[in-house]
Tab-separated table of C-alpha atoms and ligand atoms in Angstrom:
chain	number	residue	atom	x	y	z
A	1	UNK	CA	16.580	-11.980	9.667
A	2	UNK	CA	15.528	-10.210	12.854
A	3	UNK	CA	11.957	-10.258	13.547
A	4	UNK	CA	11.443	-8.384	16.814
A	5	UNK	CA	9.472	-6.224	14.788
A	6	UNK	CA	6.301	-6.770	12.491
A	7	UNK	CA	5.096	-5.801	9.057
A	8	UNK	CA	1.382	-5.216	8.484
A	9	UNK	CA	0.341	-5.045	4.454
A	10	UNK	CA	-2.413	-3.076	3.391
A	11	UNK	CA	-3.755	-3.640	0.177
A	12	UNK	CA	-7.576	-2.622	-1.628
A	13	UNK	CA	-8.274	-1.518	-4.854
A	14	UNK	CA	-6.827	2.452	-6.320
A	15	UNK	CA	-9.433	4.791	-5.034
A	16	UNK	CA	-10.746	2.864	-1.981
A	17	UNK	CA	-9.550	5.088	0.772
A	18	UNK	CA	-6.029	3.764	1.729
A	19	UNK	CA	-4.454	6.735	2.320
A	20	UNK	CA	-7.114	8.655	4.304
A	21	UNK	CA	-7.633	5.507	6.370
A	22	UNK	CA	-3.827	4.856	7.255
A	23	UNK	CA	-3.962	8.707	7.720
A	24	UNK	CA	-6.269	8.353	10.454
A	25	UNK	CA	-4.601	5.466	11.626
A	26	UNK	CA	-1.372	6.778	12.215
A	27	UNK	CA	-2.890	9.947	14.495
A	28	UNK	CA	-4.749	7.089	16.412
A	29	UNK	CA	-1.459	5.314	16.931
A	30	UNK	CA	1.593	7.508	16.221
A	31	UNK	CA	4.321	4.911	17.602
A	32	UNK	CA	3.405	3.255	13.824
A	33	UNK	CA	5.770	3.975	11.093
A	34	UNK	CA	5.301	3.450	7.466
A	35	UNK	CA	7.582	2.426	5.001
A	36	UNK	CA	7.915	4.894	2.028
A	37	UNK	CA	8.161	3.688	-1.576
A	38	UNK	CA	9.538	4.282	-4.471
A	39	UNK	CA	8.004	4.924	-7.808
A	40	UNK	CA	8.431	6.094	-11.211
A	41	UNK	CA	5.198	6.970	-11.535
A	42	UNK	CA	4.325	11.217	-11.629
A	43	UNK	CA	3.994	12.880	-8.418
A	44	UNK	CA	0.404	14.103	-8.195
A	45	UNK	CA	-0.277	17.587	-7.470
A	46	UNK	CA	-0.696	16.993	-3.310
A	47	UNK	CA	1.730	14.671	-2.914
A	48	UNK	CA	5.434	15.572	-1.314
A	49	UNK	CA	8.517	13.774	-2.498
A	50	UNK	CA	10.091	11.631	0.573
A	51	UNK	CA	6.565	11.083	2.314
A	52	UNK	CA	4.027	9.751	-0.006
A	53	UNK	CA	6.791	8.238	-2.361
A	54	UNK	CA	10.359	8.673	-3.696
A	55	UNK	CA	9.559	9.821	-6.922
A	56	UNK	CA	12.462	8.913	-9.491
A	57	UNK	CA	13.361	7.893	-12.338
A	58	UNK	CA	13.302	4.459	-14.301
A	59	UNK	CA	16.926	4.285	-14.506
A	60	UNK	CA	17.195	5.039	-10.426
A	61	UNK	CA	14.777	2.548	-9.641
A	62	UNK	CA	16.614	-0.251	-12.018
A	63	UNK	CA	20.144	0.706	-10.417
A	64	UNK	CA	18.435	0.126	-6.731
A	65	UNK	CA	17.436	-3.158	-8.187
A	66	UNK	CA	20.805	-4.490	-9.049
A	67	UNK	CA	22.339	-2.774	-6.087
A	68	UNK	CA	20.193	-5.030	-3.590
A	69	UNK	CA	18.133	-1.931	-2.334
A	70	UNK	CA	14.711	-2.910	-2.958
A	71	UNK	CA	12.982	-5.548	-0.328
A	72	UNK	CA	10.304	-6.304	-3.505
A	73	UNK	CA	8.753	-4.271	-6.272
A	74	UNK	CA	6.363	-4.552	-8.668
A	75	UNK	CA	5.014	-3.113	-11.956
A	76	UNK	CA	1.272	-1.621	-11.758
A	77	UNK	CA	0.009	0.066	-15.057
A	78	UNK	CA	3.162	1.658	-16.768
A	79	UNK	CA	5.022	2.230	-13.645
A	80	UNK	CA	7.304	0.323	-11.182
A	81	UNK	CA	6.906	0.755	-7.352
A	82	UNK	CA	9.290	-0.875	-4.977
A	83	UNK	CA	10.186	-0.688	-1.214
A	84	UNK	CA	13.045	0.239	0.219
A	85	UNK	CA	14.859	-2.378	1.965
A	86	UNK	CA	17.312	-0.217	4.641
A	87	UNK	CA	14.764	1.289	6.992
A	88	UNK	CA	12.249	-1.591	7.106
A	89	UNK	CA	15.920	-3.959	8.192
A	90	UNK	CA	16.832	-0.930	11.026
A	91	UNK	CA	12.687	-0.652	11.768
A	92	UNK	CA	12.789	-4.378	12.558
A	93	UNK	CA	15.728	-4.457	14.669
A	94	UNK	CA	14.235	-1.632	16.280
A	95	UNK	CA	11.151	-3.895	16.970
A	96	UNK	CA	8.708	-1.358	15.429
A	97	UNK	CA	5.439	-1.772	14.347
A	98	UNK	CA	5.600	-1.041	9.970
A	99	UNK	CA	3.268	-0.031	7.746
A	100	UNK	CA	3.407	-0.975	3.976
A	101	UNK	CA	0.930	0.270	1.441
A	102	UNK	CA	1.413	-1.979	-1.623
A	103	UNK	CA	-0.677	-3.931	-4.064
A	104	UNK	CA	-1.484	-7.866	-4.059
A	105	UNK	CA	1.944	-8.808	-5.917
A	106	UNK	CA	4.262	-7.284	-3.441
A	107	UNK	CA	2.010	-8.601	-0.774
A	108	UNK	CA	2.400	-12.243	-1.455
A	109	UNK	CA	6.465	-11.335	-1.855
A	110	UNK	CA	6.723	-10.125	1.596
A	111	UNK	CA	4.924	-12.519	3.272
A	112	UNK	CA	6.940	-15.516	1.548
A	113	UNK	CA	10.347	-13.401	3.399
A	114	UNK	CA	8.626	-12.666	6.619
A	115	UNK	CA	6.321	-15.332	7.522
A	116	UNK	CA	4.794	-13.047	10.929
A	117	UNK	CA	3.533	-10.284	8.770
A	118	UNK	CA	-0.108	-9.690	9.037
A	119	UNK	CA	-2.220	-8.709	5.669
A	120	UNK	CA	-5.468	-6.837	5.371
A	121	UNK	CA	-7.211	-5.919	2.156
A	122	UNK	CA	-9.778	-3.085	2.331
A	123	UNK	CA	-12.703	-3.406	0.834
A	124	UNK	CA	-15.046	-0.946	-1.217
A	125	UNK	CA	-18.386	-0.839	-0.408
A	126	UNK	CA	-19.636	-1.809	-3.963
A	127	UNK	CA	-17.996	-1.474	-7.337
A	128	UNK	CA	-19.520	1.563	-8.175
A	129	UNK	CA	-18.957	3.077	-5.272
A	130	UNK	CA	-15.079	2.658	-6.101
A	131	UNK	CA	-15.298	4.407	-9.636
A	132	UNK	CA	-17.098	6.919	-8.395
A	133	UNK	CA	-14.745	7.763	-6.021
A	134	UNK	CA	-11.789	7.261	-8.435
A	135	UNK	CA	-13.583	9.536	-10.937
A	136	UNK	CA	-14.020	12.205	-8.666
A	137	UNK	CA	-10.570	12.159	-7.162
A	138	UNK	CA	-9.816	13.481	-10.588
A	139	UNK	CA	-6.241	12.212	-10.848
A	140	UNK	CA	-5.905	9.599	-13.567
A	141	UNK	CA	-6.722	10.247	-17.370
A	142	UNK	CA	-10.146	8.374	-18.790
A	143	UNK	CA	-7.474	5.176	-20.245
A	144	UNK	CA	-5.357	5.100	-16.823
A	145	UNK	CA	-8.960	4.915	-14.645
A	146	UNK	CA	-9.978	2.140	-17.076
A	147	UNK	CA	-7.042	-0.183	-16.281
A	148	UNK	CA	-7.393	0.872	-12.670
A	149	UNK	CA	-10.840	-0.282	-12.393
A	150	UNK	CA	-9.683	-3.703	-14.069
A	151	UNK	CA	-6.733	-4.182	-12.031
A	152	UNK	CA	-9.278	-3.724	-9.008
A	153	UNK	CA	-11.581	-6.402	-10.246
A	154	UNK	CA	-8.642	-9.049	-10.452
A	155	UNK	CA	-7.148	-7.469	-6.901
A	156	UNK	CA	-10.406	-8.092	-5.168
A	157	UNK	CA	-10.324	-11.736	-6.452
A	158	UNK	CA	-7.517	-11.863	-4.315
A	159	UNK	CA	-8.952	-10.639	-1.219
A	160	UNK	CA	-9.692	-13.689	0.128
A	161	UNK	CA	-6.026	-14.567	0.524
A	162	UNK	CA	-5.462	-11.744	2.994
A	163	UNK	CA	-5.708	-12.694	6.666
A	164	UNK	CA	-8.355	-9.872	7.140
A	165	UNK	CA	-10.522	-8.263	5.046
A	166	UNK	CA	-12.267	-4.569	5.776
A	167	UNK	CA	-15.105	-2.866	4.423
A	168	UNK	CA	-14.409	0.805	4.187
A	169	UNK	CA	-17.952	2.249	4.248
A	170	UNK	CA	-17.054	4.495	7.192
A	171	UNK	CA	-13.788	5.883	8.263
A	172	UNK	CA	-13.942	5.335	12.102
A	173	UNK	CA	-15.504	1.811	11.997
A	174	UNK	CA	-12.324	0.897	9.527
A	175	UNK	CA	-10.088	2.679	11.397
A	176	UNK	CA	-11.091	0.644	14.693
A	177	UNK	CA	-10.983	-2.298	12.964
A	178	UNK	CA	-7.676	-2.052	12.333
A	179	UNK	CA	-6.334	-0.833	15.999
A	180	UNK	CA	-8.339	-4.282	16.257
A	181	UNK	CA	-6.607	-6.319	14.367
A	182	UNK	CA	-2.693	-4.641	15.494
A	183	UNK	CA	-4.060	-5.776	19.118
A	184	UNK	CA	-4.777	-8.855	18.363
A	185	UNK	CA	-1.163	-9.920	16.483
B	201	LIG	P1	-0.846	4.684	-6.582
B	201	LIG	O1	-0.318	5.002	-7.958
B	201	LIG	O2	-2.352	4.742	-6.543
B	201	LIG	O3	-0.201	5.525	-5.514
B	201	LIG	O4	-0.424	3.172	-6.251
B	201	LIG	C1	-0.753	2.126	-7.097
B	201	LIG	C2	-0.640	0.807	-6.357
B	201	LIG	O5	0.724	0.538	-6.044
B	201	LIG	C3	-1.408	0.774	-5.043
B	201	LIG	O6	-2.115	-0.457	-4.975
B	201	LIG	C4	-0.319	0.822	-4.004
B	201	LIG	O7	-0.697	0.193	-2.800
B	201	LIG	C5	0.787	0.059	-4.706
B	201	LIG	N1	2.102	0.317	-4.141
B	201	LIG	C6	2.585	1.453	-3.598
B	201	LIG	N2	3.839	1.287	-3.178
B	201	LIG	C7	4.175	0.002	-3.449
B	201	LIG	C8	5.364	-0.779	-3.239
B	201	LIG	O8	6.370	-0.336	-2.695
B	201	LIG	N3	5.333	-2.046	-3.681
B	201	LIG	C9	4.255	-2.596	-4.292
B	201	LIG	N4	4.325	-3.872	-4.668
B	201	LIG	N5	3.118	-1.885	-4.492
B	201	LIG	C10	3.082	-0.613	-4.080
């Protein structure tokens, strides 16, 4: 295994402000990549196929399974999500910094297979705060929110496994945190 490169593993509860964080992130420090998964789950009405997942289908997902293609995967409410194993090899090599999005599960597999990957779990700034923003992101159904804001209660149990932990109360604060934290590993 070549580890010239680095994985760093963001994980924090659905609705806490991953993506707009990472978002931010990336403009702050555009020699980052990030590794794209793939899900089964539905694409959501802003999100483009082959940059905020690879949307397909169970069957696709099970055949990258067998065929070796998937680095670890997991299943989170009804779906599966799973990432790609090729271009986080080649981004390695390539000794590039790589950003994964993924949930605790898939978190604890990738840091059994590559011991030098760095984890950080972002924090809400209360409970409530979190549903509120899930609820008015609008996206899930009342049942699917439900078992989202469950799954976040066990996920934040886990937090304290994580080598860092944020708070995201505001964006620039967690955002320099972060640059922080790539700096210092
Ligand atoms: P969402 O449906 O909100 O986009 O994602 C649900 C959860 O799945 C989030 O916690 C997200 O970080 C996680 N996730 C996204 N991609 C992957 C992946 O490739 N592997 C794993 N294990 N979790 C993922």
């Amino acid at each position: 295994m070549n580890s010239n490169g680095r994985l760093i593993l963001f994980s924090g509860p659905s609705g806490v402000g991953k993506d707009t964080l990472l978002e931010l992130l990336y403009k702050k420090k555009p020699d980052l990549v990030h590794s794209v998964s793939a899900t089964t789950r539905n694409r959501r009405e802003n999100e483009v196929n082959g940059k905020d997942y690879y949307f397909i289908s169970k069957e696709d997902f099970e055949l990258m399974i067998q065929s070796g293609n998937i680095l670890e995967y997991t299943q989170y409410g009804s779906n599966l999500y799973g990432t790609p194993k090729k271009p986080i090899d080649d981004w390695l090599s390539q000794g590039k910094t790589i950003i994964l999005k993924i949930e605790v599960h898939g978190a604890k597999q990738i840091k059994r297979l590559y011991k030098n990957s760095v984890s950080v779990f972002i924090l809400p700034p209360s409970i409530e705060v979190l549903e509120q923003r899930l609820r008015k992101r609008g996206t899930e159904d009342e049942d699917d929110l439900k078992r989202r804001m469950e799954t976040a209660l066990s996920e934040i149990e886990e937090s304290s496994g994580y080598d860092y932990v944020i708070y995201n109360d505001n964006l620039e604060t967690a955002v320099d945190e972060i640059i922080e934290i790539l700096n210092k590993n």
